[in-house]
Amino acid sequence: MTRALYLVHGWGFDASFWAPLLSHLPDVSAQVVDCGYFGAEHRPALPETPYLAIGHSAGSLTLLGQDLPGCEGLVFFNGFPRFTAAPDFPNGTPERVLARMRARLKRDPAAVLHDFRAFCGTEAPLPGKPDGKVLDYGLEALQQQDHRAQAADWENRPHWMTGTDDPFGAAQAGFASPGERVAGGHLLPLTHPGVCADFVRRRLDDAG
């Protein structure tokens, strides 16, 4: 029976991002990745029992790009298989936007993060001192990665939820697999943790 989760947060956040959602799933074992944007990176081992891999925003790209033995399915909140625009992906963000962010990041990473997080819908204080190098690596990944083929390989096992007011076109584009749109923005696990937890629990029940 699938009762384990492996979670990856998005760019500009940390492992605490998942606390509101996980508070609604007290009976579920969770391994939570911290990408190291504000301190030490933490990448726990994949669960030994069958599990769901859950990603928010850029965390969806991270999961699609790695080997996930034992994974029963993927759950993406405000996720995407590609972030930057391309001729065959017009909903993506223009690469020049990320280039400007990377240039500003060298001068004032905290200001870049405050602006980005406000655009996403939160004015919460930063969880720690930002690591400019790790943040730049994350933006580079968003610029370069395209995991649409990997998403297709998962067939109907990726399930996604995104907000109807999500400002990122890549998230609005969604995936070819089953998904749901709900009233909300780009930070559904923070703003709608109960709704997201119900979505996860349904996927757990589907996986058996």
XYZ file of C-alpha atoms in Angstrom:
208
model
C 0.000 0.000 0.000
C 1.422 3.367 -1.007
C 1.728 5.498 2.101
C 5.009 7.316 1.486
C 5.894 10.575 -0.227
C 9.068 12.083 -1.666
C 8.740 15.861 -2.008
C 10.773 18.495 -3.873
C 10.057 22.222 -3.471
C 10.469 24.891 -6.141
C 13.030 27.609 -6.789
C 13.422 30.208 -4.054
C 11.880 28.123 -1.278
C 13.039 25.456 1.169
C 11.805 22.217 2.711
C 9.478 24.073 5.099
C 7.327 24.894 2.062
C 5.625 21.507 2.482
C 4.765 21.832 6.200
C 1.169 23.103 5.702
C 0.322 20.289 3.275
C 1.971 17.573 5.380
C 0.060 18.730 8.458
C -3.053 17.427 6.671
C -1.399 14.033 6.029
C -0.221 12.942 9.502
C -0.488 9.244 8.678
C 1.804 9.440 5.640
C 5.586 8.995 5.740
C 7.402 11.841 3.981
C 10.953 12.306 2.741
C 11.461 16.010 2.046
C 14.247 17.384 -0.144
C 15.863 20.735 0.602
C 17.623 22.134 -2.464
C 19.995 24.255 -0.383
C 18.924 27.737 -1.435
C 19.179 28.966 2.173
C 21.669 26.606 3.773
C 22.724 22.999 3.682
C 21.295 20.889 0.886
C 19.432 17.790 2.050
C 18.482 15.011 -0.342
C 17.185 12.013 1.591
C 17.201 8.552 0.119
C 14.150 7.515 -1.837
C 11.574 5.607 0.231
C 12.087 1.857 0.313
C 8.336 1.259 0.090
C 6.152 2.256 -2.892
C 5.727 6.027 -2.915
C 4.454 9.073 -4.756
C 6.924 11.747 -5.853
C 5.540 15.247 -5.365
C 6.961 18.422 -6.868
C 6.046 22.079 -6.744
C 6.956 24.358 -9.664
C 10.651 23.756 -10.515
C 10.518 20.675 -8.290
C 8.526 19.019 -11.067
C 11.461 19.454 -13.444
C 13.815 18.026 -10.836
C 11.694 14.906 -10.420
C 11.189 14.368 -14.151
C 14.949 14.536 -14.635
C 15.891 11.853 -12.117
C 15.540 8.108 -11.803
C 12.752 7.225 -9.363
C 12.791 3.457 -8.734
C 9.756 2.280 -6.808
C 7.723 5.394 -7.616
C 4.027 4.661 -8.141
C 3.194 8.043 -9.653
C 3.962 11.753 -9.818
C 1.971 14.623 -8.337
C 2.784 18.145 -9.496
C 1.472 21.375 -8.019
C 1.903 24.411 -10.300
C 4.376 22.271 -12.213
C 5.633 22.070 -15.767
C 7.815 19.808 -17.948
C 9.580 22.882 -19.374
C 9.762 26.463 -18.129
C 11.233 28.649 -20.872
C 9.419 29.547 -24.059
C 10.263 27.807 -27.323
C 8.680 27.741 -30.791
C 6.782 24.609 -29.800
C 6.171 25.819 -26.215
C 4.821 29.385 -26.497
C 3.386 29.427 -22.980
C 6.825 29.369 -21.384
C 8.638 32.305 -19.826
C 10.985 34.204 -22.176
C 14.578 33.204 -21.471
C 15.593 36.857 -21.192
C 13.577 37.111 -17.971
C 15.742 34.437 -16.369
C 18.903 36.008 -17.791
C 17.998 39.301 -16.074
C 17.274 37.505 -12.811
C 20.644 35.766 -12.949
C 22.415 39.078 -13.557
C 20.606 40.719 -10.601
C 21.252 37.678 -8.438
C 24.986 38.394 -8.486
C 24.372 41.839 -6.985
C 21.518 41.287 -4.552
C 20.106 37.764 -4.197
C 17.767 38.763 -1.364
C 16.103 41.443 -3.512
C 15.632 38.989 -6.383
C 14.032 36.487 -4.027
C 11.721 39.033 -2.411
C 10.517 40.196 -5.836
C 10.071 36.648 -7.115
C 8.239 35.419 -4.043
C 5.971 38.485 -4.066
C 5.172 37.812 -7.723
C 4.275 34.248 -6.738
C 2.012 35.491 -3.950
C 3.890 35.542 -0.642
C 5.464 38.322 1.392
C 6.747 35.913 4.056
C 10.300 36.553 5.305
C 13.083 34.554 3.701
C 13.813 31.377 5.683
C 17.530 32.133 5.868
C 20.503 33.720 4.149
C 20.271 33.053 0.397
C 23.065 31.126 -1.319
C 23.595 32.985 -4.601
C 25.546 30.208 -6.295
C 22.931 27.536 -5.605
C 20.131 29.887 -6.620
C 21.946 30.667 -9.882
C 22.329 26.953 -10.565
C 18.584 26.570 -10.079
C 17.823 29.352 -12.545
C 20.219 27.817 -15.058
C 18.304 24.552 -14.771
C 15.030 26.385 -15.411
C 16.591 27.977 -18.495
C 17.897 24.747 -19.960
C 15.808 21.777 -18.915
C 13.108 20.297 -21.113
C 11.569 17.112 -19.738
C 8.489 16.830 -21.929
C 9.731 13.479 -23.280
C 10.228 12.144 -19.755
C 6.737 13.311 -18.775
C 5.325 11.426 -21.754
C 7.220 8.302 -20.673
C 5.243 8.311 -17.414
C 2.058 8.104 -19.520
C -0.987 8.586 -17.258
C 0.923 8.449 -13.953
C 1.682 12.172 -13.584
C -1.220 14.017 -11.949
C -1.186 17.782 -11.721
C -3.022 20.621 -10.065
C -2.522 24.282 -10.922
C -4.173 27.566 -10.039
C -6.411 29.373 -12.493
C -4.564 32.585 -11.556
C -1.055 31.110 -11.772
C 1.043 33.853 -13.426
C 3.399 31.382 -15.106
C 2.235 30.235 -18.511
C 4.263 27.035 -18.275
C 2.192 25.937 -15.277
C -1.015 26.946 -17.015
C -0.065 24.740 -19.967
C -0.137 21.715 -17.673
C 0.589 18.180 -18.796
C -1.103 15.807 -21.200
C -1.956 13.492 -18.290
C -4.975 13.976 -15.954
C -5.055 17.172 -13.941
C -7.190 19.748 -12.163
C -7.399 23.529 -12.174
C -8.540 25.219 -8.979
C -9.069 28.829 -7.979
C -5.698 30.067 -6.770
C -2.229 31.174 -7.760
C 1.261 29.673 -7.971
C 1.649 28.555 -4.362
C -1.223 26.118 -3.944
C 0.478 23.927 -1.291
C 0.895 27.079 0.842
C -2.399 28.796 0.107
C -4.628 25.733 -0.312
C -2.910 22.993 1.735
C -6.121 21.112 2.502
C -7.166 20.999 -1.140
C -3.686 19.816 -2.128
C -3.635 17.195 0.627
C -6.975 15.825 -0.567
C -5.524 15.606 -4.085
C -2.515 13.685 -2.768
C -4.695 11.345 -0.712
C -6.793 10.527 -3.772
C -3.640 9.654 -5.667
C -2.483 7.472 -2.754
C -5.816 5.677 -2.780
C -5.601 5.205 -6.550
C -2.140 3.699 -6.202
C -3.451 1.281 -3.605
